[in-house]
Coordinates of C-alpha atoms and ligand atoms in Angstrom, one line a residue:
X26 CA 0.0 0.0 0.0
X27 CA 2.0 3.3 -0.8
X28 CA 1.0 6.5 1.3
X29 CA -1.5 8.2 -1.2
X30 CA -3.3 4.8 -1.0
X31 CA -3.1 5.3 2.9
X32 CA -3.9 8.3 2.7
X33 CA -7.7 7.7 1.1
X34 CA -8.0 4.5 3.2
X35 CA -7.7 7.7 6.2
X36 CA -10.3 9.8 4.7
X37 CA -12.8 7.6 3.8
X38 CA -12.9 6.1 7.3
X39 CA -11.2 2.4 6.4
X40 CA -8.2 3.3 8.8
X41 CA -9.0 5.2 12.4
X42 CA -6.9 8.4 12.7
X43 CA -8.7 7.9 16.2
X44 CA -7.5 5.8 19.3
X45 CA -10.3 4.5 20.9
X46 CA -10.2 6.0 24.5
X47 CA -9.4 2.6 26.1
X48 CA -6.4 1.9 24.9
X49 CA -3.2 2.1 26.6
X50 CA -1.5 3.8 23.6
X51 CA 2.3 3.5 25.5
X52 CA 1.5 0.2 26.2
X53 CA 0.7 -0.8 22.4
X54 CA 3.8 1.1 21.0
X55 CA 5.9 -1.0 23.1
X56 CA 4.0 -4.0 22.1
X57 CA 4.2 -3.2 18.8
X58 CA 8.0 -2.2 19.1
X59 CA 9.2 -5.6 20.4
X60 CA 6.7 -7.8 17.9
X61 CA 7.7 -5.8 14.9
X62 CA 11.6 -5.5 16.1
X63 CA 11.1 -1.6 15.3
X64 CA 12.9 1.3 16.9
X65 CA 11.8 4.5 17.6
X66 CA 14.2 7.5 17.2
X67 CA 13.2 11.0 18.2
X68 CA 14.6 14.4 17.6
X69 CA 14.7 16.6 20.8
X70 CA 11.9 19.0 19.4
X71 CA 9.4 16.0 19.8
X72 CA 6.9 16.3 22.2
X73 CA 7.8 15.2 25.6
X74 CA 5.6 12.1 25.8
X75 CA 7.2 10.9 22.5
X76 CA 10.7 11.8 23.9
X77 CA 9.5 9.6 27.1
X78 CA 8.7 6.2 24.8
X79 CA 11.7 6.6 22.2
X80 CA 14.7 3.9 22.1
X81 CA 17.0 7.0 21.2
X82 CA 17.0 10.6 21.0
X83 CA 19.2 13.3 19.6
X84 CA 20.3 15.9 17.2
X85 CA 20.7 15.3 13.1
X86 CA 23.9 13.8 13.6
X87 CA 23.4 11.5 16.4
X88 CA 20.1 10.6 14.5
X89 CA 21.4 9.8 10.9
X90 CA 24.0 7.3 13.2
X91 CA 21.6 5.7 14.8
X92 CA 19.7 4.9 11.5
X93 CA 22.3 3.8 10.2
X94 CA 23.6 1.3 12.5
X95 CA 20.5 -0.2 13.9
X96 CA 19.3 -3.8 13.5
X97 CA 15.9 -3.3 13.9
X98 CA 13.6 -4.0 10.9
X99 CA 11.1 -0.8 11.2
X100 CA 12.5 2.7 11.9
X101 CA 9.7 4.7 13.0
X102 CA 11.1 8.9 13.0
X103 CA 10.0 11.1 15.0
X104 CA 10.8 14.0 13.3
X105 CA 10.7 15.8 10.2
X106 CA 10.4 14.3 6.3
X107 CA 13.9 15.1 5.6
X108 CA 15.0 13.6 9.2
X109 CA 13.3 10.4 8.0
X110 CA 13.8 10.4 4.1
X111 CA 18.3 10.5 5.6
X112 CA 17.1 7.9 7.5
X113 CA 15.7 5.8 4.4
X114 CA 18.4 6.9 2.1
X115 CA 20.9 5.2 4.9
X116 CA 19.0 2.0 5.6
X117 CA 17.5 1.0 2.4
X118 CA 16.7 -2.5 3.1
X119 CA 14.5 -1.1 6.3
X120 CA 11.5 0.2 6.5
X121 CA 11.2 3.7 7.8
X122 CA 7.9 4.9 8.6
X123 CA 7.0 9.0 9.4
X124 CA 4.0 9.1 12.2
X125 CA 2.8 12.6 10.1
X126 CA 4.0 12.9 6.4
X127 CA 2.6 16.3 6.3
X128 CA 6.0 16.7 8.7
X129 CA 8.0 19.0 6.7
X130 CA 10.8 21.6 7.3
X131 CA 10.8 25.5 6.6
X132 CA 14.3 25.1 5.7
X133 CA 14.5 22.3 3.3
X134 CA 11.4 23.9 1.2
X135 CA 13.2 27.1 1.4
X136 CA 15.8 25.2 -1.2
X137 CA 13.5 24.0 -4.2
X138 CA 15.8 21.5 -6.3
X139 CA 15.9 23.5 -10.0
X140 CA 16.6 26.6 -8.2
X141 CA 19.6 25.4 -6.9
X142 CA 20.9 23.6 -9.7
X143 CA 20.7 26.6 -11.6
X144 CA 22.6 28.6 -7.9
X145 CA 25.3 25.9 -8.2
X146 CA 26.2 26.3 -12.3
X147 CA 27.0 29.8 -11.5
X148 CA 29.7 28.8 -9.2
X149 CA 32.4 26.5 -11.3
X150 CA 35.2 25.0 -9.2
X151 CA 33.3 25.4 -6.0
X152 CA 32.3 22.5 -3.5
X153 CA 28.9 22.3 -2.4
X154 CA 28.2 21.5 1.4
X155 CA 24.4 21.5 2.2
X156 CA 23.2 21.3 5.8
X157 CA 21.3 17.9 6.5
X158 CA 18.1 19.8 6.8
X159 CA 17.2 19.2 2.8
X160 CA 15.5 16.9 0.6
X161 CA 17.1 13.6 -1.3
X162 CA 17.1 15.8 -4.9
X163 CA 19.4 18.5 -3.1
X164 CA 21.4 16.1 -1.2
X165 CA 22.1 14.3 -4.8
X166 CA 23.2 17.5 -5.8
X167 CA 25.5 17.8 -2.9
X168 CA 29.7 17.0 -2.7
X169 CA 29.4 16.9 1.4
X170 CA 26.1 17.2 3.8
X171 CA 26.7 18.8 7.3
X172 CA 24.8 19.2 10.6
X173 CA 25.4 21.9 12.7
X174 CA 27.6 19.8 15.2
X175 CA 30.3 18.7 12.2
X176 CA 29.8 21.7 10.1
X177 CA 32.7 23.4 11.3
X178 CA 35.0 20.4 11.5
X179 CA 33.7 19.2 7.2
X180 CA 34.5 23.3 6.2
X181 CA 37.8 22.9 8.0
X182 CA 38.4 19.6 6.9
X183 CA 39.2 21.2 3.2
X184 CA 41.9 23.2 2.0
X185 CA 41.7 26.3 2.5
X186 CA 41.6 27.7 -1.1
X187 CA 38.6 25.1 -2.0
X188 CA 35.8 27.4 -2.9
X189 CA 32.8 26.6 -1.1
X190 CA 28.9 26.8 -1.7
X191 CA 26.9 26.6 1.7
X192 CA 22.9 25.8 1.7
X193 CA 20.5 26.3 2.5
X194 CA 20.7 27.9 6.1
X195 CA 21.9 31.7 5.2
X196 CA 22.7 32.2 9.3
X197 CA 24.4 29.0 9.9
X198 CA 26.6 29.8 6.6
X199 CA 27.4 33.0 7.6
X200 CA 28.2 32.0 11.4
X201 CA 30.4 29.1 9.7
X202 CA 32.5 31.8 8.0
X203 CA 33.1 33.6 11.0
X204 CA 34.1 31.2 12.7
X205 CA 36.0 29.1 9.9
X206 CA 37.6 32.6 8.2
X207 CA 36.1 31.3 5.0
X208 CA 34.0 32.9 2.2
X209 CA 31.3 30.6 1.0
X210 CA 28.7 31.7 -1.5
X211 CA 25.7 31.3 1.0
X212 CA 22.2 29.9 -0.2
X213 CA 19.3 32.5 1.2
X214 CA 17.0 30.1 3.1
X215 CA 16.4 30.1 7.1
X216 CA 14.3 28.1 9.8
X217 CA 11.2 29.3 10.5
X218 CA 11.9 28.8 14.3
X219 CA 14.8 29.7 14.3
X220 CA 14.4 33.0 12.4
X221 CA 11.2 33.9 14.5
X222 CA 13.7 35.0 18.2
X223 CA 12.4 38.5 19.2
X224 CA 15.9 40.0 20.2
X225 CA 13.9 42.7 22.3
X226 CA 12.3 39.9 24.5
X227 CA 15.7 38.1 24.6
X228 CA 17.3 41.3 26.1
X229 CA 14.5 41.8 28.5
X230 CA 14.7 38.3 29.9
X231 CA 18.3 38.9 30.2
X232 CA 18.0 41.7 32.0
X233 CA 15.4 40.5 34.6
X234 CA 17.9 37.3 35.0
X235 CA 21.2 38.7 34.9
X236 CA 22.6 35.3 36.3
X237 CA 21.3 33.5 33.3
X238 CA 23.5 32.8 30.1
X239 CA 22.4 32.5 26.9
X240 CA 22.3 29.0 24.6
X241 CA 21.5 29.5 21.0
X242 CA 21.5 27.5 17.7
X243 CA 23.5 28.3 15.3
X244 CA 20.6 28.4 13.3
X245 CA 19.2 32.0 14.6
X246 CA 19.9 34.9 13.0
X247 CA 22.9 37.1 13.9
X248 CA 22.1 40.1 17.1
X249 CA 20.7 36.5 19.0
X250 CA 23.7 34.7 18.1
X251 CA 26.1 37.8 19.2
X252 CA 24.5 37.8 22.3
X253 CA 25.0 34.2 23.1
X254 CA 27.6 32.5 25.4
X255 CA 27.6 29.5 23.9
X256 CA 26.1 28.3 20.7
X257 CA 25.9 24.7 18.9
X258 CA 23.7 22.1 18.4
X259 CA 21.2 20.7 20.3
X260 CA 23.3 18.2 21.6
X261 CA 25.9 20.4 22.2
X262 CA 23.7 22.3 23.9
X263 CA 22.2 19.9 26.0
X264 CA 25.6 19.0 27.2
X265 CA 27.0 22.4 27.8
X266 CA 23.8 22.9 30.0
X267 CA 24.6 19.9 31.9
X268 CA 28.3 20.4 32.4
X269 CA 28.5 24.5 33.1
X270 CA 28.1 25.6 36.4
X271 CA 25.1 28.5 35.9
X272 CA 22.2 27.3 37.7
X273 CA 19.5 29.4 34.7
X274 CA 19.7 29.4 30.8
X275 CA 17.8 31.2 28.3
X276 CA 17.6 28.6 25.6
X277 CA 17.2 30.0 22.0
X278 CA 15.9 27.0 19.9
X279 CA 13.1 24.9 19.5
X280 CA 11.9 24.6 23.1
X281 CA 11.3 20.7 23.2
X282 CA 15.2 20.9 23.9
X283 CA 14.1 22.0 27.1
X284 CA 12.8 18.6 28.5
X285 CA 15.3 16.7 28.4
X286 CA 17.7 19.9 30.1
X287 CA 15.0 20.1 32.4
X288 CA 15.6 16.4 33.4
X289 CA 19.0 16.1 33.3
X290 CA 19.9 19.4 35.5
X291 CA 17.1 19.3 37.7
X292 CA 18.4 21.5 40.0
X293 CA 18.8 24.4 37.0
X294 CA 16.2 26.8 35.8
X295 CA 15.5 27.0 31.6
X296 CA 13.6 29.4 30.3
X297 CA 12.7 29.1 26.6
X298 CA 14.0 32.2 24.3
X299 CA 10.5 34.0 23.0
X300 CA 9.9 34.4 19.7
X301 CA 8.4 37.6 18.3
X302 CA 4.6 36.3 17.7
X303 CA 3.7 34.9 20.9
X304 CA 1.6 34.8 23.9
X305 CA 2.7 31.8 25.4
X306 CA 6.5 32.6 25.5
X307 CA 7.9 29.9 24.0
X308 CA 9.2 28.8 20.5
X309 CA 7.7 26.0 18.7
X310 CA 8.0 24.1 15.3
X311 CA 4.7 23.7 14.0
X312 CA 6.1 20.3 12.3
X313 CA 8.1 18.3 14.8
X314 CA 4.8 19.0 16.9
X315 CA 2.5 16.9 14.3
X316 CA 3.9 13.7 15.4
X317 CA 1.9 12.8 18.3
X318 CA 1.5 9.2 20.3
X319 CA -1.5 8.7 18.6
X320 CA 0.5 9.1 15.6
X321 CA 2.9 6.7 16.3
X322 CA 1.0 4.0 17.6
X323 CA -1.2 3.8 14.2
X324 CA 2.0 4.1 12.0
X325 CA 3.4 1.2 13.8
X326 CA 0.1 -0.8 13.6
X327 CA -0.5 -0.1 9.9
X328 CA 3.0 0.0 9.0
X329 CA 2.1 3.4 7.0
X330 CA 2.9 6.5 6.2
X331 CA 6.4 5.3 4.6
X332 CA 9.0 6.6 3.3
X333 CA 9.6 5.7 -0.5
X334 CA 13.1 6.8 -2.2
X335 CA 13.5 6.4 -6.0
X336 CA 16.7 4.0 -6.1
X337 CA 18.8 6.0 -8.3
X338 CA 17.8 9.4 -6.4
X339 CA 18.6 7.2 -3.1
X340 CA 22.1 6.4 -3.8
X341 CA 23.3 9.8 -5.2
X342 CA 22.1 11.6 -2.3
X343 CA 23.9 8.6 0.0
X344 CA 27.3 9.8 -1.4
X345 CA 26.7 13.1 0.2
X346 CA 25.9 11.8 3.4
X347 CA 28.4 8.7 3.4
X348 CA 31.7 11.8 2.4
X349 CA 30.2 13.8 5.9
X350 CA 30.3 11.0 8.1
X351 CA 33.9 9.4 6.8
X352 CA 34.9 13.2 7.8
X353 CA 33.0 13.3 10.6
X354 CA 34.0 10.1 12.0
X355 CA 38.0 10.7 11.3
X356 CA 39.9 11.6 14.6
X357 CA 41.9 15.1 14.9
X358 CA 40.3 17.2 12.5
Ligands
13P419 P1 20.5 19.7 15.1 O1 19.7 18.5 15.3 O2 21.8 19.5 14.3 O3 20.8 20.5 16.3 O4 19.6 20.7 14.2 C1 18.3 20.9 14.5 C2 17.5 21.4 13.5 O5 17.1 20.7 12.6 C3 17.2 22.8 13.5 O6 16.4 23.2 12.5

């Protein structure tokens, strides 16, 4: 059955999108988990109760690792298409299931593939790096994909004359060249959330918590990023808020991050960076919100949605992944 199949089976009432309220939904997935021999891997901007029930969480990198190492038959993502489709492109022979296709990223669409072919003929001689946040047709047309924990180390990792094309994150590419000293031609696309930080609100949280210090994704656009006393991934992130010695942080990225801070430094206080648009003070991607446990739990029963990958599109988008983790993976860089 492929997913437009599913997807009328869903609106002509043949599949519940419903649990009925009797079910133990946790106690199903885990049923499910061990008859199917699935795993479930989650990004830290799931929702809590999915971060609660998955085998492994972490950032793009950690992820893609997992996905690719795993014996488990059935992958089921909890994240976003493109988080899933890397996951597909390295595991093949498994299936990899996405509890919402409707899942998507603001930053992969902001990098439509014929656009960027067109981007990349303009630049002759030059190396294109795109960040793991973009579809299979822009990773095929990719030398070396990055996340924003190796970035640094895959830029540096070439010589330093190599001319460089950076998409599609505009603020990650231009925080990369500050920090590597290089000059890459810089795709114009950004993260919804991550674009969204009200600097005003930043500077009056910081001013009503002095004490606190500021943890922000590379991701966010430049005043935030000046501001912040340490940035990086979510992982790094998570670990720099475990291992420094502040006892408050004012976290500026998606603010599921904040769970699993929240239970690893109990003792510390996190408050979520506000975006400009909100009431409720926090930032939140629309998308890694869709997957829910109801979600999982009928993705897992009926198998569906899945991701599909055109073979030859598959493997020339597996080069670019396969060159960032031999780089990734090599000590000393
Ligand atoms: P990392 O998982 O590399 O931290 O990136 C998160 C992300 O996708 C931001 O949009």
């Amino acid at each position: 059955m492929n997913n437009n199949v599913y997807n009328d089976l869903l609106i002509h009432g043949f599949i519940q999108e419903k649990v009925d309220e009797d079910v133990d939904i946790v106690k199903e997935i885990l049923k499910l988990k061990e008859e199917k021999n699935a795993i479930i891997l989650a990004h830290y901007y799931e929702i809590a109760e999915i971060q609660d029930i998955a085998d492994f969480i972490g950032d793009s990198l950690e992820l893609s690792k997992q996905a690719a190492e795993t014996n488990a038959d059935i992958i089921v993502f909890c994240g976003v298409h493109f988080m899933a489709e890397t996951a597909k492109i390295l595991s093949p022979q498994k299936k990899v299931l996405l509890p919402d296709l409707k899942a998507g990223c603001s930053l992969a669409d902001s990098c439509p593939e014929q656009e960027f072919e067109k981007f990349i003929a303009q630049y002759p001689e030059h190396i294109v790096i795109s960040y793991i946040n973009t579809t299979a047709g822009i990773k095929a047309l990719t030398d070396i994909i990055c996340t924003s924990s190796n970035a640094a180390k895959i830029i540096n990792s070439l010589p330093e004359e190599q001319k460089i094309i950076f998409a599609p994150d505009k603020n990650l590419g231009d925080y990369l060249n500050s920090i590597t000293g290089r000059k890459m031609v810089v795709w114009n696309g950004a993260c919804h959330v991550h674009e969204r930080f009200s600097l005003e609100k930043i500077v009056a949280l910081k001013n009503e918590n002095p004490d606190a210090k500021i943890l922000a994704h590379p991701e966010c656009e430049k005043p935030v990023l000046i501001m912040a006393d340490y940035i990086g991934s979510t992982s790094a992130l998570l670990k720099y808020s475990v291992n420094d010695k502040a006892e408050k942080y004012i976290v500026a990225t998606e603010s599921g991050i904040l769970h699993q801070m929240k239970r690893k430094s109990p003792e510390k206080s996190f408050i979520p960076a506000p975006p400009d648009d909100s009431t409720c003070g926090c930032n939140e991607c629309n998308f890694m919100k869709l997957n829910t446990l109801e979600k999982v739990y009928l993705c897992m029963k009926y198998e569906l949605p899945e991701i599909i990958i055109e073979e030859d599109m598959r493997k020339r988008a597996e080069k670019s992944i396969l060159k960032m983790m031999e780089i990734s993976n090599k000590p000393g860089l």
